PDB file of C-alpha atoms in Angstrom:
ATOM      1  CA  LEU A   1     -12.022 -45.230  42.179  1.00 87.00           C
ATOM      2  CA  PRO A   2     -12.779 -48.793  41.039  1.00 89.00           C
ATOM      3  CA  VAL A   3     -13.918 -50.979  43.918  1.00 89.00           C
ATOM      4  CA  ASN A   4     -10.812 -53.199  43.688  1.00 87.00           C
ATOM      5  CA  ILE A   5      -8.480 -50.187  44.053  1.00 90.00           C
ATOM      6  CA  THR A   6     -10.500 -49.010  47.046  1.00 92.00           C
ATOM      7  CA  CYS A   7     -10.243 -52.498  48.548  1.00 89.00           C
ATOM      8  CA  TRP A   8      -6.441 -52.648  48.122  1.00 90.00           C
ATOM      9  CA  ALA A   9      -6.110 -49.126  49.520  1.00 93.00           C
ATOM     10  CA  HIS A  10      -8.078 -50.225  52.592  1.00 94.00           C
ATOM     11  CA  LEU A  11      -5.735 -53.170  53.045  1.00 93.00           C
ATOM     12  CA  LEU A  12      -2.730 -50.850  52.626  1.00 93.00           C
ATOM     13  CA  TYR A  13      -4.144 -48.573  55.335  1.00 93.00           C
ATOM     14  CA  ILE A  14      -4.565 -51.530  57.722  1.00 94.00           C
ATOM     15  CA  VAL A  15      -1.023 -52.802  57.113  1.00 94.00           C
ATOM     16  CA  ASN A  16       0.481 -49.326  57.558  1.00 92.00           C
ATOM     17  CA  GLU A  17      -1.587 -48.688  60.683  1.00 92.00           C
ATOM     18  CA  HIS A  18      -0.044 -51.758  62.303  1.00 92.00           C
ATOM     19  CA  GLY A  19       3.507 -50.982  61.225  1.00 91.00           C
ATOM     20  CA  GLY A  20       3.583 -53.581  58.462  1.00 92.00           C
ATOM     21  CA  SER A  21       6.143 -53.594  55.660  1.00 92.00           C
ATOM     22  CA  ALA A  22       5.841 -53.624  51.880  1.00 92.00           C
ATOM     23  CA  LYS A  23       6.872 -57.306  51.956  1.00 92.00           C
ATOM     24  CA  GLN A  24       4.030 -58.055  54.352  1.00 93.00           C
ATOM     25  CA  PHE A  25       1.511 -56.245  52.160  1.00 94.00           C
ATOM     26  CA  ASN A  26       2.659 -58.158  49.065  1.00 94.00           C
ATOM     27  CA  SER A  27       2.468 -61.447  51.000  1.00 94.00           C
ATOM     28  CA  ILE A  28      -1.132 -60.695  51.971  1.00 92.00           C
ATOM     29  CA  VAL A  29      -1.962 -59.872  48.336  1.00 91.00           C
ATOM     30  CA  LYS A  30      -0.444 -63.182  47.186  1.00 92.00           C
ATOM     31  CA  PHE A  31      -2.370 -65.013  49.910  1.00 91.00           C
ATOM     32  CA  ILE A  32      -5.674 -63.484  48.822  1.00 88.00           C
ATOM     33  CA  THR A  33      -4.893 -64.137  45.164  1.00 88.00           C
ATOM     34  CA  LYS A  34      -4.011 -67.772  45.764  1.00 90.00           C
ATOM     35  CA  TRP A  35      -7.245 -68.539  47.610  1.00 87.00           C
ATOM     36  CA  THR A  36      -9.515 -66.645  45.248  1.00 83.00           C
ATOM     37  CA  GLU A  37      -8.011 -68.437  42.242  1.00 86.00           C
ATOM     38  CA  LYS A  38      -9.159 -71.746  43.708  1.00 85.00           C
ATOM     39  CA  TYR A  39     -12.291 -70.442  45.389  1.00 83.00           C
ATOM     40  CA  PRO A  40     -13.486 -67.357  43.452  1.00 79.00           C
ATOM     41  CA  LYS A  41     -16.340 -66.684  45.850  1.00 74.00           C
ATOM     42  CA  ILE A  42     -14.373 -67.086  49.071  1.00 73.00           C
ATOM     43  CA  PHE A  43     -14.410 -63.278  49.498  1.00 66.00           C
ATOM     44  CA  ARG A  44     -17.767 -62.985  47.731  1.00 61.00           C
ATOM     45  CA  ASP A  45     -16.255 -61.183  44.762  1.00 54.00           C
ATOM     46  CA  GLY A  46     -13.403 -61.908  42.368  1.00 50.00           C
ATOM     47  CA  MET A  47     -10.517 -59.621  41.442  1.00 55.00           C
ATOM     48  CA  SER A  48      -9.486 -58.608  37.957  1.00 59.00           C
ATOM     49  CA  THR A  49      -6.052 -57.200  38.792  1.00 66.00           C
ATOM     50  CA  VAL A  50      -3.428 -58.054  41.403  1.00 67.00           C
ATOM     51  CA  TYR A  51      -1.532 -55.087  42.802  1.00 74.00           C
ATOM     52  CA  SER A  52       1.801 -54.873  44.558  1.00 82.00           C
ATOM     53  CA  ARG A  53       2.249 -52.144  47.122  1.00 83.00           C
ATOM     54  CA  ARG A  54       4.210 -50.008  44.640  1.00 86.00           C
ATOM     55  CA  SER A  55       1.773 -50.397  41.753  1.00 86.00           C
ATOM     56  CA  LEU A  56      -1.159 -49.698  44.087  1.00 83.00           C
ATOM     57  CA  ILE A  57       0.490 -46.519  45.351  1.00 87.00           C
ATOM     58  CA  ASN A  58       1.267 -45.474  41.780  1.00 88.00           C
ATOM     59  CA  THR A  59      -2.391 -45.987  40.866  1.00 86.00           C
ATOM     60  CA  LEU A  60      -3.554 -43.983  43.879  1.00 87.00           C
ATOM     61  CA  GLU A  61      -1.033 -41.222  43.110  1.00 86.00           C
ATOM     62  CA  LYS A  62      -2.441 -40.895  39.601  1.00 88.00           C
ATOM     63  CA  ALA A  63      -6.047 -41.016  40.799  1.00 88.00           C
ATOM     64  CA  PHE A  64      -5.592 -38.383  43.523  1.00 84.00           C
ATOM     65  CA  GLN A  65      -2.758 -36.449  41.794  1.00 81.00           C
ATOM     66  CA  THR A  66      -0.521 -36.589  44.864  1.00 82.00           C
ATOM     67  CA  LYS A  67       2.791 -37.542  43.272  1.00 84.00           C
ATOM     68  CA  CYS A  68       3.803 -33.881  43.397  1.00 82.00           C
ATOM     69  CA  LEU A  69       3.764 -34.108  47.218  1.00 84.00           C
ATOM     70  CA  LYS A  70       6.833 -36.341  47.228  1.00 88.00           C
ATOM     71  CA  PRO A  71      10.037 -34.590  48.323  1.00 91.00           C
ATOM     72  CA  LYS A  72      12.948 -34.189  45.939  1.00 93.00           C
ATOM     73  CA  ASP A  73      16.500 -34.725  47.133  1.00 93.00           C
ATOM     74  CA  VAL A  74      18.813 -31.726  46.846  1.00 94.00           C
ATOM     75  CA  ASP A  75      22.536 -32.364  47.334  1.00 94.00           C
ATOM     76  CA  VAL A  76      24.521 -29.696  49.199  1.00 94.00           C
ATOM     77  CA  VAL A  77      28.298 -29.486  49.531  1.00 93.00           C
ATOM     78  CA  LEU A  78      29.230 -28.172  52.985  1.00 90.00           C
ATOM     79  CA  PRO A  79      31.581 -25.172  52.815  1.00 90.00           C
ATOM     80  CA  SER A  80      33.522 -26.298  55.891  1.00 86.00           C
ATOM     81  CA  ASN A  81      34.813 -29.640  54.637  1.00 85.00           C
ATOM     82  CA  GLY A  82      33.366 -30.364  51.196  1.00 89.00           C
ATOM     83  CA  ARG A  83      31.184 -33.169  52.544  1.00 88.00           C
ATOM     84  CA  LYS A  84      27.979 -33.778  50.599  1.00 90.00           C
ATOM     85  CA  VAL A  85      24.649 -33.960  52.426  1.00 90.00           C
ATOM     86  CA  THR A  86      21.176 -34.559  51.019  1.00 92.00           C
ATOM     87  CA  VAL A  87      18.257 -32.266  51.839  1.00 93.00           C
ATOM     88  CA  PRO A  88      14.718 -33.500  51.018  1.00 94.00           C
ATOM     89  CA  VAL A  89      12.647 -30.572  49.710  1.00 95.00           C
ATOM     90  CA  LEU A  90       8.901 -30.618  49.103  1.00 94.00           C
ATOM     91  CA  ASP A  91       7.267 -28.660  46.301  1.00 95.00           C
ATOM     92  CA  PHE A  92       5.937 -25.568  48.068  1.00 96.00           C
ATOM     93  CA  ALA A  93       3.048 -24.852  45.680  1.00 96.00           C
ATOM     94  CA  ALA A  94       1.794 -28.447  45.672  1.00 93.00           C
ATOM     95  CA  LEU A  95       2.031 -28.567  49.457  1.00 93.00           C
ATOM     96  CA  SER A  96       0.168 -25.273  49.854  1.00 95.00           C
ATOM     97  CA  ARG A  97      -2.620 -26.303  47.477  1.00 94.00           C
ATOM     98  CA  PHE A  98      -3.013 -29.532  49.431  1.00 90.00           C
ATOM     99  CA  GLN A  99      -3.195 -27.676  52.755  1.00 91.00           C
ATOM    100  CA  LEU A 100      -5.607 -25.042  51.455  1.00 93.00           C
ATOM    101  CA  SER A 101      -7.926 -27.788  50.226  1.00 89.00           C
ATOM    102  CA  LYS A 102      -8.540 -28.775  53.856  1.00 87.00           C
ATOM    103  CA  ASP A 103     -11.483 -27.217  55.643  1.00 88.00           C
ATOM    104  CA  TYR A 104      -9.574 -26.806  58.909  1.00 89.00           C
ATOM    105  CA  ILE A 105      -7.223 -24.305  57.242  1.00 92.00           C
ATOM    106  CA  LEU A 106      -9.832 -22.026  55.681  1.00 91.00           C
ATOM    107  CA  ASP A 107     -12.161 -22.394  58.682  1.00 92.00           C
ATOM    108  CA  ASN A 108      -9.440 -21.065  60.988  1.00 93.00           C
ATOM    109  CA  ILE A 109      -8.593 -17.872  59.143  1.00 93.00           C
ATOM    110  CA  SER A 110      -8.575 -14.961  61.580  1.00 90.00           C
ATOM    111  CA  PRO A 111     -11.855 -12.980  61.780  1.00 90.00           C
ATOM    112  CA  ASN A 112      -9.743  -9.880  61.086  1.00 86.00           C
ATOM    113  CA  ILE A 113      -8.904 -11.220  57.603  1.00 91.00           C
ATOM    114  CA  ASP A 114     -11.186 -11.209  54.566  1.00 93.00           C
ATOM    115  CA  ARG A 115     -11.383 -14.817  53.343  1.00 92.00           C
ATOM    116  CA  ASP A 116     -11.909 -13.692  49.756  1.00 94.00           C
ATOM    117  CA  THR A 117      -8.797 -11.487  49.589  1.00 94.00           C
ATOM    118  CA  PHE A 118      -6.532 -12.587  52.504  1.00 93.00           C
ATOM    119  CA  ARG A 119      -6.290  -8.887  53.405  1.00 92.00           C
ATOM    120  CA  PRO A 120      -7.259  -7.095  56.659  1.00 90.00           C
ATOM    121  CA  ILE A 121     -10.940  -6.281  56.985  1.00 88.00           C
ATOM    122  CA  ILE A 122     -10.200  -3.207  59.096  1.00 81.00           C
ATOM    123  CA  SER A 123      -9.199  -0.202  56.999  1.00 79.00           C
ATOM    124  CA  VAL A 124      -5.892   1.576  57.485  1.00 76.00           C
ATOM    125  CA  GLU A 125      -7.670   4.698  58.785  1.00 77.00           C
ATOM    126  CA  GLU A 126      -9.760   2.732  61.281  1.00 78.00           C
ATOM    127  CA  HIS A 127      -6.676   0.927  62.528  1.00 73.00           C
ATOM    128  CA  GLU A 128      -4.596   4.105  62.841  1.00 73.00           C
ATOM    129  CA  ASN A 129      -7.363   5.976  64.678  1.00 77.00           C
ATOM    130  CA  ASN A 130      -8.001   3.163  67.135  1.00 78.00           C
ATOM    131  CA  PRO A 131      -6.130   3.943  70.393  1.00 77.00           C
ATOM    132  CA  LYS A 132      -6.178   0.235  71.301  1.00 75.00           C
ATOM    133  CA  ALA A 133      -4.711  -0.907  67.989  1.00 72.00           C
ATOM    134  CA  VAL A 134      -1.413  -2.761  68.169  1.00 72.00           C
ATOM    135  CA  ILE A 135       1.235  -1.742  65.634  1.00 68.00           C
ATOM    136  CA  GLY A 136       2.823  -5.169  65.613  1.00 64.00           C
ATOM    137  CA  GLU A 137      -0.400  -7.165  65.478  1.00 69.00           C
ATOM    138  CA  LYS A 138       0.273 -10.131  63.201  1.00 66.00           C
ATOM    139  CA  ASP A 139      -2.785  -9.892  60.946  1.00 67.00           C
ATOM    140  CA  THR A 140      -3.891  -6.244  61.215  1.00 68.00           C
ATOM    141  CA  GLY A 141      -0.783  -4.325  62.177  1.00 75.00           C
ATOM    142  CA  TRP A 142       1.672  -2.183  60.291  1.00 79.00           C
ATOM    143  CA  MET A 143       4.031  -5.035  59.319  1.00 81.00           C
ATOM    144  CA  TYR A 144       1.252  -7.127  57.784  1.00 84.00           C
ATOM    145  CA  ARG A 145      -0.024  -4.184  55.738  1.00 85.00           C
ATOM    146  CA  GLU A 146       3.430  -3.027  54.644  1.00 86.00           C
ATOM    147  CA  ALA A 147       4.307  -6.554  53.540  1.00 88.00           C
ATOM    148  CA  ILE A 148       1.209  -6.616  51.333  1.00 89.00           C
ATOM    149  CA  LYS A 149       2.291  -3.331  49.751  1.00 88.00           C
ATOM    150  CA  SER A 150       5.732  -4.769  49.029  1.00 89.00           C
ATOM    151  CA  HIS A 151       4.798  -8.240  47.836  1.00 89.00           C
ATOM    152  CA  CYS A 152       1.251  -7.793  46.568  1.00 88.00           C
ATOM    153  CA  PRO A 153       0.538  -4.167  45.616  1.00 86.00           C
ATOM    154  CA  ASP A 154      -2.814  -2.817  44.427  1.00 82.00           C
ATOM    155  CA  VAL A 155      -4.413  -4.981  41.735  1.00 87.00           C
ATOM    156  CA  PRO A 156      -7.670  -4.597  39.750  1.00 90.00           C
ATOM    157  CA  ASP A 157      -9.305  -7.573  41.490  1.00 94.00           C
ATOM    158  CA  PRO A 158      -7.892  -8.442  44.950  1.00 94.00           C
ATOM    159  CA  THR A 159      -9.854 -11.705  45.006  1.00 95.00           C
ATOM    160  CA  LEU A 160      -7.781 -13.035  42.101  1.00 96.00           C
ATOM    161  CA  VAL A 161      -4.356 -11.867  43.308  1.00 96.00           C
ATOM    162  CA  ARG A 162      -3.820 -12.455  47.014  1.00 96.00           C
ATOM    163  CA  PRO A 163      -0.953 -12.194  49.472  1.00 95.00           C
ATOM    164  CA  TYR A 164       0.150 -15.471  51.023  1.00 95.00           C
ATOM    165  CA  PRO A 165       2.114 -14.479  54.148  1.00 93.00           C
ATOM    166  CA  LEU A 166       3.900 -17.240  56.034  1.00 94.00           C
ATOM    167  CA  CYS A 167       5.183 -17.792  59.527  1.00 91.00           C
ATOM    168  CA  LEU A 168       8.356 -19.846  59.210  1.00 92.00           C
ATOM    169  CA  HIS A 169       9.719 -21.931  62.070  1.00 89.00           C
ATOM    170  CA  THR A 170      12.398 -24.548  62.667  1.00 84.00           C
ATOM    171  CA  ASP A 171      12.824 -26.858  65.626  1.00 73.00           C
ATOM    172  CA  TYR A 172      15.604 -29.345  66.312  1.00 65.00           C
ATOM    173  CA  SER A 173      14.512 -32.819  67.338  1.00 60.00           C
ATOM    174  CA  HIS A 174      16.769 -35.573  68.630  1.00 51.00           C
ATOM    175  CA  ALA A 175      17.259 -38.379  66.143  1.00 48.00           C
ATOM    176  CA  ASP A 176      18.802 -40.865  68.571  1.00 48.00           C
ATOM    177  CA  THR A 177      18.449 -41.852  72.217  1.00 50.00           C
ATOM    178  CA  ASN A 178      21.745 -40.184  73.118  1.00 52.00           C
ATOM    179  CA  GLY A 179      20.737 -36.848  71.654  1.00 50.00           C
ATOM    180  CA  PHE A 180      23.828 -36.368  69.489  1.00 52.00           C
ATOM    181  CA  LEU A 181      22.393 -36.616  65.985  1.00 53.00           C
ATOM    182  CA  LYS A 182      19.644 -34.164  65.197  1.00 65.00           C
ATOM    183  CA  GLY A 183      17.195 -33.512  62.403  1.00 75.00           C
ATOM    184  CA  CYS A 184      15.777 -30.033  61.906  1.00 83.00           C
ATOM    185  CA  PRO A 185      12.325 -29.748  60.286  1.00 88.00           C
ATOM    186  CA  VAL A 186      11.651 -26.513  58.408  1.00 92.00           C
ATOM    187  CA  GLN A 187       7.940 -25.760  58.682  1.00 93.00           C
ATOM    188  CA  CYS A 188       5.512 -22.942  58.008  1.00 93.00           C
ATOM    189  CA  PHE A 189       1.863 -22.001  58.294  1.00 93.00           C
ATOM    190  CA  PRO A 190      -0.254 -19.168  56.809  1.00 93.00           C
ATOM    191  CA  ALA A 191       0.096 -16.000  58.886  1.00 90.00           C
ATOM    192  CA  MET A 192      -3.615 -15.194  58.547  1.00 90.00           C
ATOM    193  CA  LEU A 193      -4.620 -18.104  60.812  1.00 91.00           C
ATOM    194  CA  THR A 194      -5.925 -17.552  64.312  1.00 90.00           C
ATOM    195  CA  ASN A 195      -3.477 -17.825  67.201  1.00 86.00           C
ATOM    196  CA  LYS A 196      -5.133 -21.065  68.307  1.00 90.00           C
ATOM    197  CA  ALA A 197      -4.794 -22.625  64.864  1.00 90.00           C
ATOM    198  CA  GLN A 198      -1.114 -21.701  64.753  1.00 88.00           C
ATOM    199  CA  SER A 199      -0.507 -24.061  67.665  1.00 88.00           C
ATOM    200  CA  ASP A 200      -2.284 -26.920  65.913  1.00 89.00           C
ATOM    201  CA  SER A 201       0.186 -29.164  64.088  1.00 87.00           C
ATOM    202  CA  LYS A 202      -2.509 -29.931  61.482  1.00 87.00           C
ATOM    203  CA  CYS A 203      -1.984 -26.414  60.166  1.00 90.00           C
ATOM    204  CA  TRP A 204       1.785 -26.778  59.848  1.00 91.00           C
ATOM    205  CA  MET A 205       3.410 -27.525  56.511  1.00 91.00           C
ATOM    206  CA  LEU A 206       6.702 -29.412  56.412  1.00 91.00           C
ATOM    207  CA  MET A 207       8.811 -27.747  53.729  1.00 93.00           C
ATOM    208  CA  SER A 208      12.036 -29.652  54.238  1.00 93.00           C
ATOM    209  CA  LEU A 209      14.187 -31.508  56.747  1.00 88.00           C
ATOM    210  CA  ILE A 210      17.740 -30.369  57.459  1.00 87.00           C
ATOM    211  CA  PRO A 211      19.869 -33.445  58.205  1.00 83.00           C
ATOM    212  CA  SER A 212      22.526 -33.770  60.868  1.00 76.00           C
ATOM    213  CA  LEU A 213      25.580 -31.726  59.949  1.00 75.00           C
ATOM    214  CA  SER A 214      27.827 -33.364  62.540  1.00 65.00           C
ATOM    215  CA  THR A 215      30.581 -35.731  61.469  1.00 49.00           C
ATOM    216  CA  GLY A 216      31.730 -38.825  63.270  1.00 45.00           C
ATOM    217  CA  LYS A 217      29.735 -40.533  65.988  1.00 42.00           C
ATOM    218  CA  GLY A 218      28.845 -39.715  69.551  1.00 43.00           C
ATOM    219  CA  ARG A 219      31.291 -37.572  71.519  1.00 45.00           C
ATOM    220  CA  LYS A 220      34.042 -38.114  68.949  1.00 46.00           C
ATOM    221  CA  LYS A 221      32.344 -36.067  66.279  1.00 48.00           C
ATOM    222  CA  ASN A 222      34.579 -33.406  64.751  1.00 50.00           C
ATOM    223  CA  LYS A 223      34.306 -29.944  66.179  1.00 56.00           C
ATOM    224  CA  LYS A 224      33.888 -26.865  64.003  1.00 58.00           C
ATOM    225  CA  ASN A 225      34.025 -23.247  65.010  1.00 68.00           C
ATOM    226  CA  GLY A 226      30.935 -21.048  65.011  1.00 74.00           C
ATOM    227  CA  LEU A 227      31.646 -19.441  61.638  1.00 81.00           C
ATOM    228  CA  LEU A 228      31.989 -22.783  59.849  1.00 83.00           C
ATOM    229  CA  ASN A 229      28.861 -24.114  61.559  1.00 82.00           C
ATOM    230  CA  SER A 230      26.971 -21.023  60.452  1.00 85.00           C
ATOM    231  CA  ARG A 231      28.147 -21.388  56.856  1.00 89.00           C
ATOM    232  CA  ASP A 232      27.170 -25.057  56.730  1.00 89.00           C
ATOM    233  CA  TYR A 233      23.763 -24.361  58.255  1.00 87.00           C
ATOM    234  CA  HIS A 234      23.003 -21.531  55.848  1.00 90.00           C
ATOM    235  CA  ALA A 235      24.067 -23.677  52.898  1.00 93.00           C
ATOM    236  CA  VAL A 236      21.552 -26.391  53.747  1.00 92.00           C
ATOM    237  CA  LEU A 237      18.916 -23.844  54.790  1.00 92.00           C
ATOM    238  CA  SER A 238      19.198 -22.250  51.360  1.00 94.00           C
ATOM    239  CA  ALA A 239      18.452 -25.654  49.820  1.00 95.00           C
ATOM    240  CA  ALA A 240      15.579 -26.249  52.258  1.00 94.00           C
ATOM    241  CA  LEU A 241      13.939 -22.969  51.196  1.00 95.00           C
ATOM    242  CA  SER A 242      14.746 -23.361  47.500  1.00 96.00           C
ATOM    243  CA  SER A 243      11.223 -24.382  46.453  1.00 96.00           C
ATOM    244  CA  LEU A 244       9.634 -21.442  48.280  1.00 96.00           C
ATOM    245  CA  LYS A 245      12.183 -19.059  46.776  1.00 96.00           C
ATOM    246  CA  SER A 246      11.563 -20.360  43.262  1.00 96.00           C
ATOM    247  CA  TYR A 247       7.846 -19.528  43.518  1.00 96.00           C
ATOM    248  CA  MET A 248       8.584 -16.142  45.067  1.00 95.00           C
ATOM    249  CA  ASP A 249      10.941 -15.357  42.176  1.00 95.00           C
ATOM    250  CA  ALA A 250       8.308 -16.547  39.687  1.00 96.00           C
ATOM    251  CA  GLY A 251       5.719 -14.152  41.136  1.00 95.00           C
ATOM    252  CA  GLY A 252       3.630 -16.771  42.955  1.00 96.00           C
ATOM    253  CA  PHE A 253       1.563 -19.822  42.057  1.00 97.00           C
ATOM    254  CA  TYR A 254      -2.044 -20.510  41.119  1.00 97.00           C
ATOM    255  CA  TRP A 255      -4.691 -22.067  43.341  1.00 96.00           C
ATOM    256  CA  ILE A 256      -8.384 -22.829  42.798  1.00 96.00           C
ATOM    257  CA  ASP A 257     -10.329 -21.407  45.753  1.00 95.00           C
ATOM    258  CA  PRO A 258     -13.566 -22.934  47.136  1.00 93.00           C
ATOM    259  CA  MET A 259     -15.595 -20.655  44.850  1.00 94.00           C
ATOM    260  CA  GLY A 260     -13.873 -22.089  41.778  1.00 95.00           C
ATOM    261  CA  ARG A 261     -11.827 -18.953  41.079  1.00 96.00           C
ATOM    262  CA  THR A 262      -8.273 -19.250  39.763  1.00 97.00           C
ATOM    263  CA  VAL A 263      -6.262 -17.233  42.278  1.00 97.00           C
ATOM    264  CA  LEU A 264      -2.632 -16.118  42.074  1.00 97.00           C
ATOM    265  CA  LEU A 265      -1.086 -16.474  45.530  1.00 97.00           C
ATOM    266  CA  LYS A 266       2.064 -14.486  46.252  1.00 96.00           C
ATOM    267  CA  PRO A 267       4.027 -16.200  49.042  1.00 96.00           C
ATOM    268  CA  TYR A 268       6.524 -14.457  51.303  1.00 94.00           C
ATOM    269  CA  VAL A 269       7.907 -14.911  54.799  1.00 92.00           C
ATOM    270  CA  LEU A 270       6.183 -12.487  57.169  1.00 87.00           C
ATOM    271  CA  ILE A 271       7.629 -13.812  60.433  1.00 82.00           C
ATOM    272  CA  ASN A 272      10.572 -16.093  61.110  1.00 77.00           C
ATOM    273  CA  LEU A 273       9.962 -17.728  64.476  1.00 71.00           C
ATOM    274  CA  GLY A 274      13.380 -19.411  64.548  1.00 62.00           C
TER     275      GLY A 274
END
C-alpha cells in the first residue's frame, strides 16, 4: 500500500479502537489537512490525497479484496403474520477463504486428519480393527467417513477435491438489559479442528445473525403458539443458511491452499450443535 493509505489506515484503527465515529475521523482528517496546507512540514511529510473514512475504507477494500466479506441483507416474510424481517447473510465461500488463510486454523487441524486432503489418516481397516476406536469420533469415526462418501466420493486426486465438514451452532444472546429482545448468531467451524480449537472463538465463523422475531415491546409483545414460532424461526434460518446452501448446491467452491494448489472444497454440515 502507498504510505499515505497506510497512514490513514493507522489513524482509522486508532479512532475505532477508542470508539470514535466516522464524523470524528473526518474531523481529524480535516484538521491534519488544514495544518499541513499552511505548514507542509509540520508532520515531516506532505499528503497528496485527502481521504474520508468511506473513501479510505473503499480503497482498503480494493487493496485487500475484502468487500466480499460484507453481509448482504435478505428480507424474509414471517409465515405467522406477514411481517418482514431482515437477515444479514455473509458470503460463505469468501468467509471460509478468509478463515483458511489464517495460520491458527490450519495449525489446529486434528493430528488424525491429513492436512493435504482433509481426510482421516487412519485407514478404515485400522479403525475397524482397533478395539478402542470410537464409532462416533468426530474426525475418525463412522459418521465422518460416511459423510465423505456421500458428499465427496472417490476422486483421482484427493488433494484437489476435499471435503469441508462443518460443525454448525447457534446461541441466543440478549440484545437489551431486560433480556426480552434477542439476537441469534449462526456460526460454524471446520469439523477437522482439534477439540481445543473448537472452543476458541477465533476459529468460529459468523454466517448470519437471526434478528428478534418478537413483536411489540417488553412484556406486551404478542404471543404466538409453538407451531407459528417454529415456522417463523425456520423461515429466517433458511435465509441465514442460504449462502452455504447455494455453494453446496453448486458442488463447492475453490480455494488456494498454502502450497498454491487450486482446491475444490465441498462444504456440508457434519454436526449441528444447536
